[in-house]
Amino acid sequence: MDELVARNASGIRSMKESSLPVMVPIQEKDWDTMVDLLESSVNFQPKLYSLVKQQIAEEQMIFQSLVKQIKDSSMNMDSLARQAGKSLERSLNDSLAKGTQLETAIAKAAKRRSWKTWTLIVMVSILSSVLGAALSALLCMHWLH
């Protein structure tokens, strides 16, 4: 930047200090106006570069801020996904444990029921056999008398 400013200033100085006659068919006041305009442009050039540089720096800061926000959001989403996964895993494990407990309880109840059912069937069978024998005996005694 400094080199550019120095070259421009040197060029303008040599134009102003030139002792050679101007060979351009324009009036001297127009020449002076043109040189002043050129000098203004050259003087403004570093300001323009500075403004552009400042704008780029601000945009870079905004970009870096956005990148940081995106990274933070991504990390938060990953954390939430891990937490949701752990919660789902705990819930499934609890459900499986409760299912296993229920299955065991049902199996025990079925075993007790079948034991009770078997006992009831045996008792009914014995009672019906005894009742049948008693009825047969009563009938035989009734006819034999």
mmCIF file of N, CA and C in Angstrom:
data_model
loop_
_atom_site.group_PDB
_atom_site.id
_atom_site.type_symbol
_atom_site.label_atom_id
_atom_site.label_comp_id
_atom_site.label_asym_id
_atom_site.label_seq_id
_atom_site.Cartn_x
_atom_site.Cartn_y
_atom_site.Cartn_z
ATOM 1 N N MET A 1 0.829 -1.178 0.000
ATOM 2 C CA MET A 1 0.000 0.000 0.000
ATOM 3 C C MET A 1 0.877 1.247 0.000
ATOM 4 N N ASP A 2 1.880 1.244 0.869
ATOM 5 C CA ASP A 2 2.790 2.408 0.943
ATOM 6 C C ASP A 2 3.540 2.598 -0.371
ATOM 7 N N GLU A 3 3.926 1.487 -0.980
ATOM 8 C CA GLU A 3 4.650 1.565 -2.259
ATOM 9 C C GLU A 3 3.761 2.184 -3.336
ATOM 10 N N LEU A 4 2.492 1.792 -3.354
ATOM 11 C CA LEU A 4 1.541 2.328 -4.331
ATOM 12 C C LEU A 4 1.374 3.836 -4.150
ATOM 13 N N VAL A 5 1.218 4.249 -2.898
ATOM 14 C CA VAL A 5 1.059 5.681 -2.614
ATOM 15 C C VAL A 5 2.308 6.446 -3.060
ATOM 16 N N ALA A 6 3.487 5.909 -2.761
ATOM 17 C CA ALA A 6 4.744 6.587 -3.139
ATOM 18 C C ALA A 6 4.872 6.702 -4.652
ATOM 19 N N ARG A 7 4.546 5.643 -5.390
ATOM 20 C CA ARG A 7 4.645 5.686 -6.863
ATOM 21 C C ARG A 7 3.689 6.720 -7.432
ATOM 22 N N ASN A 8 2.450 6.745 -6.907
ATOM 23 C CA ASN A 8 1.459 7.706 -7.407
ATOM 24 C C ASN A 8 1.900 9.139 -7.114
ATOM 25 N N ALA A 9 2.404 9.367 -5.910
ATOM 26 C CA ALA A 9 2.866 10.721 -5.550
ATOM 27 C C ALA A 9 4.036 11.134 -6.428
ATOM 28 N N SER A 10 4.931 10.207 -6.705
ATOM 29 C CA SER A 10 6.089 10.505 -7.554
ATOM 30 C C SER A 10 5.637 10.846 -8.966
ATOM 31 N N GLY A 11 4.690 10.102 -9.475
ATOM 32 C CA GLY A 11 4.174 10.370 -10.820
ATOM 33 C C GLY A 11 3.535 11.734 -10.913
ATOM 34 N N ILE A 12 2.742 12.096 -9.924
ATOM 35 C CA ILE A 12 2.085 13.406 -9.921
ATOM 36 C C ILE A 12 3.121 14.524 -9.786
ATOM 37 N N ARG A 13 4.089 14.331 -8.910
ATOM 38 C CA ARG A 13 5.128 15.348 -8.709
ATOM 39 C C ARG A 13 5.899 15.591 -10.008
ATOM 40 N N SER A 14 6.236 14.501 -10.713
ATOM 41 C CA SER A 14 6.987 14.684 -11.965
ATOM 42 C C SER A 14 6.140 15.387 -13.007
ATOM 43 N N MET A 15 4.827 15.148 -12.993
ATOM 44 C CA MET A 15 3.956 15.845 -13.945
ATOM 45 C C MET A 15 3.903 17.343 -13.632
ATOM 46 N N LYS A 16 3.827 17.680 -12.332
ATOM 47 C CA LYS A 16 3.730 19.094 -11.945
ATOM 48 C C LYS A 16 5.049 19.841 -12.161
ATOM 49 N N GLU A 17 6.128 19.152 -11.884
ATOM 50 C CA GLU A 17 7.436 19.816 -11.951
ATOM 51 C C GLU A 17 8.065 19.745 -13.336
ATOM 52 N N SER A 18 7.408 19.157 -14.257
ATOM 53 C CA SER A 18 7.979 19.004 -15.589
ATOM 54 C C SER A 18 8.201 20.390 -16.201
ATOM 55 N N SER A 19 9.421 20.621 -16.658
ATOM 56 C CA SER A 19 9.734 21.911 -17.271
ATOM 57 C C SER A 19 9.516 21.865 -18.779
ATOM 58 N N LEU A 20 9.187 20.660 -19.235
ATOM 59 C CA LEU A 20 8.927 20.534 -20.673
ATOM 60 C C LEU A 20 7.579 21.139 -20.996
ATOM 61 N N PRO A 21 7.465 21.735 -22.131
ATOM 62 C CA PRO A 21 6.155 22.284 -22.497
ATOM 63 C C PRO A 21 5.180 21.148 -22.788
ATOM 64 N N VAL A 22 3.972 21.377 -22.429
ATOM 65 C CA VAL A 22 2.925 20.388 -22.663
ATOM 66 C C VAL A 22 2.580 20.438 -24.126
ATOM 67 N N MET A 23 2.605 19.288 -24.762
ATOM 68 C CA MET A 23 2.379 19.234 -26.198
ATOM 69 C C MET A 23 0.973 18.750 -26.522
ATOM 70 N N VAL A 24 0.100 18.906 -25.593
ATOM 71 C CA VAL A 24 -1.272 18.443 -25.794
ATOM 72 C C VAL A 24 -2.099 19.673 -26.137
ATOM 73 N N PRO A 25 -2.950 19.545 -27.106
ATOM 74 C CA PRO A 25 -3.712 20.739 -27.509
ATOM 75 C C PRO A 25 -4.848 21.049 -26.544
ATOM 76 N N ILE A 26 -4.520 21.278 -25.269
ATOM 77 C CA ILE A 26 -5.528 21.715 -24.308
ATOM 78 C C ILE A 26 -4.977 22.936 -23.600
ATOM 79 N N GLN A 27 -5.832 23.703 -23.046
ATOM 80 C CA GLN A 27 -5.399 24.900 -22.350
ATOM 81 C C GLN A 27 -4.758 24.506 -21.018
ATOM 82 N N GLU A 28 -3.894 25.381 -20.537
ATOM 83 C CA GLU A 28 -3.141 25.082 -19.322
ATOM 84 C C GLU A 28 -4.057 24.919 -18.120
ATOM 85 N N LYS A 29 -5.118 25.719 -18.032
ATOM 86 C CA LYS A 29 -6.041 25.590 -16.892
ATOM 87 C C LYS A 29 -6.744 24.241 -16.941
ATOM 88 N N ASP A 30 -7.062 23.735 -18.140
ATOM 89 C CA ASP A 30 -7.669 22.401 -18.254
ATOM 90 C C ASP A 30 -6.659 21.335 -17.849
ATOM 91 N N TRP A 31 -5.400 21.584 -18.222
ATOM 92 C CA TRP A 31 -4.335 20.641 -17.825
ATOM 93 C C TRP A 31 -4.210 20.606 -16.303
ATOM 94 N N ASP A 32 -4.225 21.780 -15.682
ATOM 95 C CA ASP A 32 -4.130 21.852 -14.222
ATOM 96 C C ASP A 32 -5.322 21.149 -13.563
ATOM 97 N N THR A 33 -6.497 21.343 -14.138
ATOM 98 C CA THR A 33 -7.702 20.684 -13.608
ATOM 99 C C THR A 33 -7.547 19.169 -13.713
ATOM 100 N N MET A 34 -7.040 18.699 -14.840
ATOM 101 C CA MET A 34 -6.852 17.267 -15.043
ATOM 102 C C MET A 34 -5.824 16.710 -14.045
ATOM 103 N N VAL A 35 -4.747 17.432 -13.837
ATOM 104 C CA VAL A 35 -3.717 16.989 -12.886
ATOM 105 C C VAL A 35 -4.291 16.968 -11.472
ATOM 106 N N ASP A 36 -5.070 18.020 -11.118
ATOM 107 C CA ASP A 36 -5.701 18.047 -9.789
ATOM 108 C C ASP A 36 -6.662 16.862 -9.616
ATOM 109 N N LEU A 37 -7.414 16.576 -10.654
ATOM 110 C CA LEU A 37 -8.339 15.438 -10.613
ATOM 111 C C LEU A 37 -7.574 14.129 -10.438
ATOM 112 N N LEU A 38 -6.487 14.001 -11.175
ATOM 113 C CA LEU A 38 -5.654 12.803 -11.061
ATOM 114 C C LEU A 38 -5.050 12.708 -9.661
ATOM 115 N N GLU A 39 -4.605 13.838 -9.133
ATOM 116 C CA GLU A 39 -4.026 13.872 -7.794
ATOM 117 C C GLU A 39 -5.083 13.480 -6.753
ATOM 118 N N SER A 40 -6.309 13.972 -6.911
ATOM 119 C CA SER A 40 -7.398 13.613 -5.998
ATOM 120 C C SER A 40 -7.670 12.113 -6.055
ATOM 121 N N SER A 41 -7.662 11.588 -7.268
ATOM 122 C CA SER A 41 -7.889 10.144 -7.437
ATOM 123 C C SER A 41 -6.800 9.346 -6.747
ATOM 124 N N VAL A 42 -5.557 9.778 -6.951
ATOM 125 C CA VAL A 42 -4.424 9.065 -6.361
ATOM 126 C C VAL A 42 -4.476 9.163 -4.837
ATOM 127 N N ASN A 43 -4.844 10.339 -4.325
ATOM 128 C CA ASN A 43 -4.946 10.501 -2.877
ATOM 129 C C ASN A 43 -6.098 9.686 -2.280
ATOM 130 N N PHE A 44 -7.160 9.547 -3.054
ATOM 131 C CA PHE A 44 -8.313 8.799 -2.560
ATOM 132 C C PHE A 44 -8.072 7.285 -2.617
ATOM 133 N N GLN A 45 -7.191 6.862 -3.503
ATOM 134 C CA GLN A 45 -6.961 5.430 -3.694
ATOM 135 C C GLN A 45 -6.620 4.699 -2.383
ATOM 136 N N PRO A 46 -5.700 5.166 -1.553
ATOM 137 C CA PRO A 46 -5.413 4.474 -0.291
ATOM 138 C C PRO A 46 -6.622 4.429 0.641
ATOM 139 N N LYS A 47 -7.409 5.511 0.632
ATOM 140 C CA LYS A 47 -8.627 5.512 1.460
ATOM 141 C C LYS A 47 -9.588 4.427 0.982
ATOM 142 N N LEU A 48 -9.712 4.326 -0.349
ATOM 143 C CA LEU A 48 -10.584 3.309 -0.917
ATOM 144 C C LEU A 48 -10.107 1.911 -0.529
ATOM 145 N N TYR A 49 -8.802 1.673 -0.680
ATOM 146 C CA TYR A 49 -8.257 0.362 -0.295
ATOM 147 C C TYR A 49 -8.474 0.093 1.189
ATOM 148 N N SER A 50 -8.325 1.114 1.998
ATOM 149 C CA SER A 50 -8.528 0.968 3.434
ATOM 150 C C SER A 50 -9.983 0.596 3.733
ATOM 151 N N LEU A 51 -10.914 1.284 3.052
ATOM 152 C CA LEU A 51 -12.336 0.977 3.250
ATOM 153 C C LEU A 51 -12.667 -0.451 2.806
ATOM 154 N N VAL A 52 -12.105 -0.850 1.663
ATOM 155 C CA VAL A 52 -12.338 -2.210 1.165
ATOM 156 C C VAL A 52 -11.758 -3.231 2.146
ATOM 157 N N LYS A 53 -10.538 -2.932 2.632
ATOM 158 C CA LYS A 53 -9.886 -3.833 3.584
ATOM 159 C C LYS A 53 -10.719 -3.947 4.866
ATOM 160 N N GLN A 54 -11.241 -2.819 5.333
ATOM 161 C CA GLN A 54 -12.073 -2.811 6.534
ATOM 162 C C GLN A 54 -13.351 -3.621 6.300
ATOM 163 N N GLN A 55 -13.955 -3.437 5.134
ATOM 164 C CA GLN A 55 -15.181 -4.170 4.801
ATOM 165 C C GLN A 55 -14.912 -5.679 4.766
ATOM 166 N N ILE A 56 -13.789 -6.048 4.157
ATOM 167 C CA ILE A 56 -13.429 -7.467 4.080
ATOM 168 C C ILE A 56 -13.198 -8.018 5.481
ATOM 169 N N ALA A 57 -12.525 -7.241 6.330
ATOM 170 C CA ALA A 57 -12.271 -7.682 7.704
ATOM 171 C C ALA A 57 -13.587 -7.892 8.452
ATOM 172 N N GLU A 58 -14.529 -6.965 8.278
ATOM 173 C CA GLU A 58 -15.836 -7.106 8.932
ATOM 174 C C GLU A 58 -16.572 -8.339 8.416
ATOM 175 N N GLU A 59 -16.527 -8.555 7.103
ATOM 176 C CA GLU A 59 -17.192 -9.732 6.531
ATOM 177 C C GLU A 59 -16.545 -11.021 7.025
ATOM 178 N N GLN A 60 -15.207 -11.005 7.165
ATOM 179 C CA GLN A 60 -14.515 -12.185 7.688
ATOM 180 C C GLN A 60 -14.930 -12.449 9.126
ATOM 181 N N MET A 61 -15.073 -11.372 9.924
ATOM 182 C CA MET A 61 -15.507 -11.546 11.309
ATOM 183 C C MET A 61 -16.917 -12.129 11.352
ATOM 184 N N ILE A 62 -17.803 -11.613 10.498
ATOM 185 C CA ILE A 62 -19.171 -12.141 10.437
ATOM 186 C C ILE A 62 -19.142 -13.606 10.014
ATOM 187 N N PHE A 63 -18.350 -13.903 9.001
ATOM 188 C CA PHE A 63 -18.243 -15.286 8.521
ATOM 189 C C PHE A 63 -17.728 -16.200 9.629
ATOM 190 N N GLN A 64 -16.683 -15.752 10.342
ATOM 191 C CA GLN A 64 -16.140 -16.561 11.431
ATOM 192 C C GLN A 64 -17.172 -16.754 12.534
ATOM 193 N N SER A 65 -17.941 -15.721 12.807
ATOM 194 C CA SER A 65 -18.996 -15.825 13.817
ATOM 195 C C SER A 65 -20.060 -16.837 13.387
ATOM 196 N N LEU A 66 -20.435 -16.772 12.102
ATOM 197 C CA LEU A 66 -21.430 -17.732 11.590
ATOM 198 C C LEU A 66 -20.890 -19.160 11.640
ATOM 199 N N VAL A 67 -19.630 -19.330 11.273
ATOM 200 C CA VAL A 67 -19.020 -20.670 11.321
ATOM 201 C C VAL A 67 -19.026 -21.188 12.754
ATOM 202 N N LYS A 68 -18.692 -20.321 13.710
ATOM 203 C CA LYS A 68 -18.688 -20.724 15.127
ATOM 204 C C LYS A 68 -20.099 -21.109 15.569
ATOM 205 N N GLN A 69 -21.098 -20.309 15.175
ATOM 206 C CA GLN A 69 -22.477 -20.620 15.541
ATOM 207 C C GLN A 69 -22.912 -21.949 14.944
ATOM 208 N N ILE A 70 -22.523 -22.209 13.701
ATOM 209 C CA ILE A 70 -22.875 -23.475 13.054
ATOM 210 C C ILE A 70 -22.214 -24.640 13.772
ATOM 211 N N LYS A 71 -20.932 -24.479 14.131
ATOM 212 C CA LYS A 71 -20.231 -25.537 14.866
ATOM 213 C C LYS A 71 -20.888 -25.784 16.221
ATOM 214 N N ASP A 72 -21.217 -24.688 16.925
ATOM 215 C CA ASP A 72 -21.868 -24.829 18.231
ATOM 216 C C ASP A 72 -23.216 -25.523 18.092
ATOM 217 N N SER A 73 -23.993 -25.131 17.086
ATOM 218 C CA SER A 73 -25.298 -25.764 16.855
ATOM 219 C C SER A 73 -25.131 -27.243 16.527
ATOM 220 N N SER A 74 -24.142 -27.546 15.723
ATOM 221 C CA SER A 74 -23.883 -28.938 15.359
ATOM 222 C C SER A 74 -23.502 -29.755 16.594
ATOM 223 N N MET A 75 -22.646 -29.172 17.450
ATOM 224 C CA MET A 75 -22.259 -29.875 18.677
ATOM 225 C C MET A 75 -23.469 -30.076 19.590
ATOM 226 N N ASN A 76 -24.331 -29.051 19.693
ATOM 227 C CA ASN A 76 -25.543 -29.176 20.506
ATOM 228 C C ASN A 76 -26.460 -30.257 19.962
ATOM 229 N N MET A 77 -26.610 -30.292 18.629
ATOM 230 C CA MET A 77 -27.469 -31.311 18.013
ATOM 231 C C MET A 77 -26.902 -32.710 18.257
ATOM 232 N N ASP A 78 -25.580 -32.863 18.145
ATOM 233 C CA ASP A 78 -24.952 -34.150 18.423
ATOM 234 C C ASP A 78 -25.191 -34.564 19.870
ATOM 235 N N SER A 79 -25.030 -33.612 20.779
ATOM 236 C CA SER A 79 -25.246 -33.895 22.200
ATOM 237 C C SER A 79 -26.697 -34.309 22.460
ATOM 238 N N LEU A 80 -27.636 -33.568 21.864
ATOM 239 C CA LEU A 80 -29.052 -33.911 22.030
ATOM 240 C C LEU A 80 -29.369 -35.279 21.435
ATOM 241 N N ALA A 81 -28.759 -35.585 20.293
ATOM 242 C CA ALA A 81 -28.990 -36.890 19.666
ATOM 243 C C ALA A 81 -28.447 -38.010 20.548
ATOM 244 N N ARG A 82 -27.264 -37.797 21.141
ATOM 245 C CA ARG A 82 -26.700 -38.812 22.049
ATOM 246 C C ARG A 82 -27.597 -38.991 23.269
ATOM 247 N N GLN A 83 -28.071 -37.872 23.830
ATOM 248 C CA GLN A 83 -28.953 -37.954 24.993
ATOM 249 C C GLN A 83 -30.245 -38.676 24.646
ATOM 250 N N ALA A 84 -30.804 -38.364 23.484
ATOM 251 C CA ALA A 84 -32.044 -39.028 23.055
ATOM 252 C C ALA A 84 -31.793 -40.517 22.859
ATOM 253 N N GLY A 85 -30.654 -40.865 22.281
ATOM 254 C CA GLY A 85 -30.311 -42.271 22.081
ATOM 255 C C GLY A 85 -30.170 -43.009 23.400
ATOM 256 N N LYS A 86 -29.486 -42.370 24.364
ATOM 257 C CA LYS A 86 -29.330 -42.991 25.682
ATOM 258 C C LYS A 86 -30.677 -43.152 26.371
ATOM 259 N N SER A 87 -31.506 -42.129 26.261
ATOM 260 C CA SER A 87 -32.844 -42.187 26.873
ATOM 261 C C SER A 87 -33.676 -43.291 26.231
ATOM 262 N N LEU A 88 -33.621 -43.385 24.914
ATOM 263 C CA LEU A 88 -34.358 -44.437 24.208
ATOM 264 C C LEU A 88 -33.841 -45.815 24.604
ATOM 265 N N GLU A 89 -32.514 -45.941 24.713
ATOM 266 C CA GLU A 89 -31.919 -47.224 25.103
ATOM 267 C C GLU A 89 -32.371 -47.614 26.509
ATOM 268 N N ARG A 90 -32.354 -46.647 27.449
ATOM 269 C CA ARG A 90 -32.821 -46.927 28.822
ATOM 270 C C ARG A 90 -34.286 -47.358 28.801
ATOM 271 N N SER A 91 -35.091 -46.637 28.035
ATOM 272 C CA SER A 91 -36.517 -46.944 27.959
ATOM 273 C C SER A 91 -36.742 -48.348 27.396
ATOM 274 N N LEU A 92 -35.999 -48.687 26.340
ATOM 275 C CA LEU A 92 -36.139 -50.026 25.761
ATOM 276 C C LEU A 92 -35.683 -51.108 26.736
ATOM 277 N N ASN A 93 -34.565 -50.851 27.431
ATOM 278 C CA ASN A 93 -34.081 -51.823 28.418
ATOM 279 C C ASN A 93 -35.095 -52.004 29.544
ATOM 280 N N ASP A 94 -35.687 -50.889 30.012
ATOM 281 C CA ASP A 94 -36.719 -50.983 31.052
ATOM 282 C C ASP A 94 -37.919 -51.776 30.550
ATOM 283 N N SER A 95 -38.327 -51.507 29.304
ATOM 284 C CA SER A 95 -39.460 -52.225 28.722
ATOM 285 C C SER A 95 -39.158 -53.713 28.600
ATOM 286 N N LEU A 96 -37.920 -54.033 28.170
ATOM 287 C CA LEU A 96 -37.549 -55.442 28.062
ATOM 288 C C LEU A 96 -37.535 -56.113 29.424
ATOM 289 N N ALA A 97 -37.018 -55.414 30.434
ATOM 290 C CA ALA A 97 -36.987 -55.985 31.787
ATOM 291 C C ALA A 97 -38.410 -56.208 32.305
ATOM 292 N N LYS A 98 -39.281 -55.220 32.101
ATOM 293 C CA LYS A 98 -40.675 -55.381 32.535
ATOM 294 C C LYS A 98 -41.360 -56.491 31.756
ATOM 295 N N GLY A 99 -41.045 -56.604 30.467
ATOM 296 C CA GLY A 99 -41.614 -57.683 29.647
ATOM 297 C C GLY A 99 -41.167 -59.044 30.148
ATOM 298 N N THR A 100 -39.884 -59.139 30.515
ATOM 299 C CA THR A 100 -39.364 -60.400 31.047
ATOM 300 C C THR A 100 -40.043 -60.735 32.370
ATOM 301 N N GLN A 101 -40.208 -59.731 33.237
ATOM 302 C CA GLN A 101 -40.897 -59.949 34.513
ATOM 303 C C GLN A 101 -42.337 -60.398 34.279
ATOM 304 N N LEU A 102 -43.019 -59.767 33.336
ATOM 305 C CA LEU A 102 -44.397 -60.131 33.028
ATOM 306 C C LEU A 102 -44.468 -61.543 32.473
ATOM 307 N N GLU A 103 -43.523 -61.860 31.596
ATOM 308 C CA GLU A 103 -43.484 -63.207 31.019
ATOM 309 C C GLU A 103 -43.276 -64.261 32.105
ATOM 310 N N THR A 104 -42.383 -63.995 33.039
ATOM 311 C CA THR A 104 -42.135 -64.917 34.158
ATOM 312 C C THR A 104 -43.387 -65.068 35.014
ATOM 313 N N ALA A 105 -44.047 -63.942 35.302
ATOM 314 C CA ALA A 105 -45.267 -63.989 36.114
ATOM 315 C C ALA A 105 -46.359 -64.787 35.414
ATOM 316 N N ILE A 106 -46.475 -64.597 34.099
ATOM 317 C CA ILE A 106 -47.491 -65.337 33.334
ATOM 318 C C ILE A 106 -47.162 -66.823 33.347
ATOM 319 N N ALA A 107 -45.884 -67.156 33.171
ATOM 320 C CA ALA A 107 -45.487 -68.571 33.187
ATOM 321 C C ALA A 107 -45.772 -69.201 34.545
ATOM 322 N N LYS A 108 -45.477 -68.477 35.638
ATOM 323 C CA LYS A 108 -45.768 -68.998 36.977
ATOM 324 C C LYS A 108 -47.261 -69.180 37.177
ATOM 325 N N ALA A 109 -48.037 -68.178 36.726
ATOM 326 C CA ALA A 109 -49.492 -68.272 36.867
ATOM 327 C C ALA A 109 -50.024 -69.435 36.044
ATOM 328 N N ALA A 110 -49.486 -69.622 34.863
ATOM 329 C CA ALA A 110 -49.931 -70.744 34.023
ATOM 330 C C ALA A 110 -49.559 -72.070 34.663
ATOM 331 N N LYS A 111 -48.384 -72.129 35.256
ATOM 332 C CA LYS A 111 -47.943 -73.354 35.927
ATOM 333 C C LYS A 111 -48.853 -73.649 37.113
ATOM 334 N N ARG A 112 -49.141 -72.621 37.923
ATOM 335 C CA ARG A 112 -50.050 -72.815 39.065
ATOM 336 C C ARG A 112 -51.429 -73.191 38.573
ATOM 337 N N ARG A 113 -51.868 -72.557 37.512
ATOM 338 C CA ARG A 113 -53.204 -72.849 36.985
ATOM 339 C C ARG A 113 -53.255 -74.290 36.494
ATOM 340 N N SER A 114 -52.216 -74.706 35.762
ATOM 341 C CA SER A 114 -52.249 -76.076 35.252
ATOM 342 C C SER A 114 -52.160 -77.065 36.413
ATOM 343 N N TRP A 115 -51.399 -76.718 37.440
ATOM 344 C CA TRP A 115 -51.334 -77.586 38.631
ATOM 345 C C TRP A 115 -52.701 -77.648 39.308
ATOM 346 N N LYS A 116 -53.314 -76.482 39.439
ATOM 347 C CA LYS A 116 -54.653 -76.438 40.033
ATOM 348 C C LYS A 116 -55.650 -77.169 39.146
ATOM 349 N N THR A 117 -55.541 -76.949 37.848
ATOM 350 C CA THR A 117 -56.457 -77.612 36.911
ATOM 351 C C THR A 117 -56.266 -79.123 36.973
ATOM 352 N N TRP A 118 -55.018 -79.574 36.984
ATOM 353 C CA TRP A 118 -54.743 -81.013 37.059
ATOM 354 C C TRP A 118 -55.285 -81.598 38.355
ATOM 355 N N THR A 119 -55.066 -80.893 39.470
ATOM 356 C CA THR A 119 -55.580 -81.349 40.765
ATOM 357 C C THR A 119 -57.102 -81.424 40.731
ATOM 358 N N LEU A 120 -57.740 -80.416 40.157
ATOM 359 C CA LEU A 120 -59.201 -80.390 40.056
ATOM 360 C C LEU A 120 -59.708 -81.547 39.202
ATOM 361 N N ILE A 121 -59.017 -81.807 38.095
ATOM 362 C CA ILE A 121 -59.436 -82.913 37.211
ATOM 363 C C ILE A 121 -59.314 -84.245 37.958
ATOM 364 N N VAL A 122 -58.202 -84.423 38.660
ATOM 365 C CA VAL A 122 -58.009 -85.669 39.428
ATOM 366 C C VAL A 122 -59.092 -85.809 40.494
ATOM 367 N N MET A 123 -59.374 -84.722 41.186
ATOM 368 C CA MET A 123 -60.401 -84.782 42.253
ATOM 369 C C MET A 123 -61.771 -85.085 41.670
ATOM 370 N N VAL A 124 -62.086 -84.415 40.549
ATOM 371 C CA VAL A 124 -63.383 -84.673 39.908
ATOM 372 C C VAL A 124 -63.455 -86.126 39.437
ATOM 373 N N SER A 125 -62.346 -86.603 38.899
ATOM 374 C CA SER A 125 -62.321 -88.006 38.448
ATOM 375 C C SER A 125 -62.526 -88.960 39.611
ATOM 376 N N ILE A 126 -61.818 -88.715 40.688
ATOM 377 C CA ILE A 126 -61.947 -89.585 41.871
ATOM 378 C C ILE A 126 -63.362 -89.526 42.426
ATOM 379 N N LEU A 127 -63.880 -88.279 42.525
ATOM 380 C CA LEU A 127 -65.249 -88.142 43.040
ATOM 381 C C LEU A 127 -66.280 -88.815 42.143
ATOM 382 N N SER A 128 -66.092 -88.662 40.824
ATOM 383 C CA SER A 128 -67.059 -89.298 39.921
ATOM 384 C C SER A 128 -66.951 -90.818 39.994
ATOM 385 N N SER A 129 -65.706 -91.306 40.160
ATOM 386 C CA SER A 129 -65.533 -92.753 40.308
ATOM 387 C C SER A 129 -66.178 -93.240 41.598
ATOM 388 N N VAL A 130 -65.936 -92.521 42.678
ATOM 389 C CA VAL A 130 -66.539 -92.898 43.968
ATOM 390 C C VAL A 130 -68.048 -92.805 43.879
ATOM 391 N N LEU A 131 -68.545 -91.743 43.285
ATOM 392 C CA LEU A 131 -69.990 -91.575 43.139
ATOM 393 C C LEU A 131 -70.579 -92.682 42.271
ATOM 394 N N GLY A 132 -69.872 -92.996 41.179
ATOM 395 C CA GLY A 132 -70.345 -94.076 40.309
ATOM 396 C C GLY A 132 -70.372 -95.413 41.058
ATOM 397 N N ALA A 133 -69.320 -95.672 41.847
ATOM 398 C CA ALA A 133 -69.263 -96.923 42.617
ATOM 399 C C ALA A 133 -70.355 -96.947 43.665
ATOM 400 N N ALA A 134 -70.580 -95.782 44.292
ATOM 401 C CA ALA A 134 -71.620 -95.728 45.324
ATOM 402 C C ALA A 134 -72.994 -95.951 44.704
ATOM 403 N N LEU A 135 -73.253 -95.354 43.555
ATOM 404 C CA LEU A 135 -74.542 -95.540 42.879
ATOM 405 C C LEU A 135 -74.725 -96.995 42.441
ATOM 406 N N SER A 136 -73.635 -97.559 41.937
ATOM 407 C CA SER A 136 -73.719 -98.976 41.533
ATOM 408 C C SER A 136 -74.019 -99.850 42.736
ATOM 409 N N ALA A 137 -73.370 -99.563 43.828
ATOM 410 C CA ALA A 137 -73.599 -100.364 45.038
ATOM 411 C C ALA A 137 -75.019 -100.202 45.530
ATOM 412 N N LEU A 138 -75.540 -98.972 45.493
ATOM 413 C CA LEU A 138 -76.907 -98.721 45.918
ATOM 414 C C LEU A 138 -77.898 -99.438 45.008
ATOM 415 N N LEU A 139 -77.651 -99.383 43.735
ATOM 416 C CA LEU A 139 -78.554 -100.072 42.796
ATOM 417 C C LEU A 139 -78.517 -101.591 43.002
ATOM 418 N N CYS A 140 -77.323 -102.097 43.201
ATOM 419 C CA CYS A 140 -77.204 -103.543 43.438
ATOM 420 C C CYS A 140 -77.900 -103.930 44.746
ATOM 421 N N MET A 141 -77.765 -103.151 45.739
ATOM 422 C CA MET A 141 -78.408 -103.449 47.022
ATOM 423 C C MET A 141 -79.900 -103.297 46.883
ATOM 424 N N HIS A 142 -80.333 -102.384 46.137
ATOM 425 C CA HIS A 142 -81.772 -102.186 45.952
ATOM 426 C C HIS A 142 -82.394 -103.359 45.182
ATOM 427 N N TRP A 143 -81.752 -103.888 44.204
ATOM 428 C CA TRP A 143 -82.293 -104.989 43.415
ATOM 429 C C TRP A 143 -82.096 -106.326 44.128
ATOM 430 N N LEU A 144 -81.080 -106.385 44.919
ATOM 431 C CA LEU A 144 -80.854 -107.626 45.627
ATOM 432 C C LEU A 144 -81.780 -107.731 46.828
ATOM 433 N N HIS A 145 -82.308 -106.876 47.287
ATOM 434 C CA HIS A 145 -83.206 -106.898 48.428
ATOM 435 C C HIS A 145 -84.534 -107.255 48.073
#
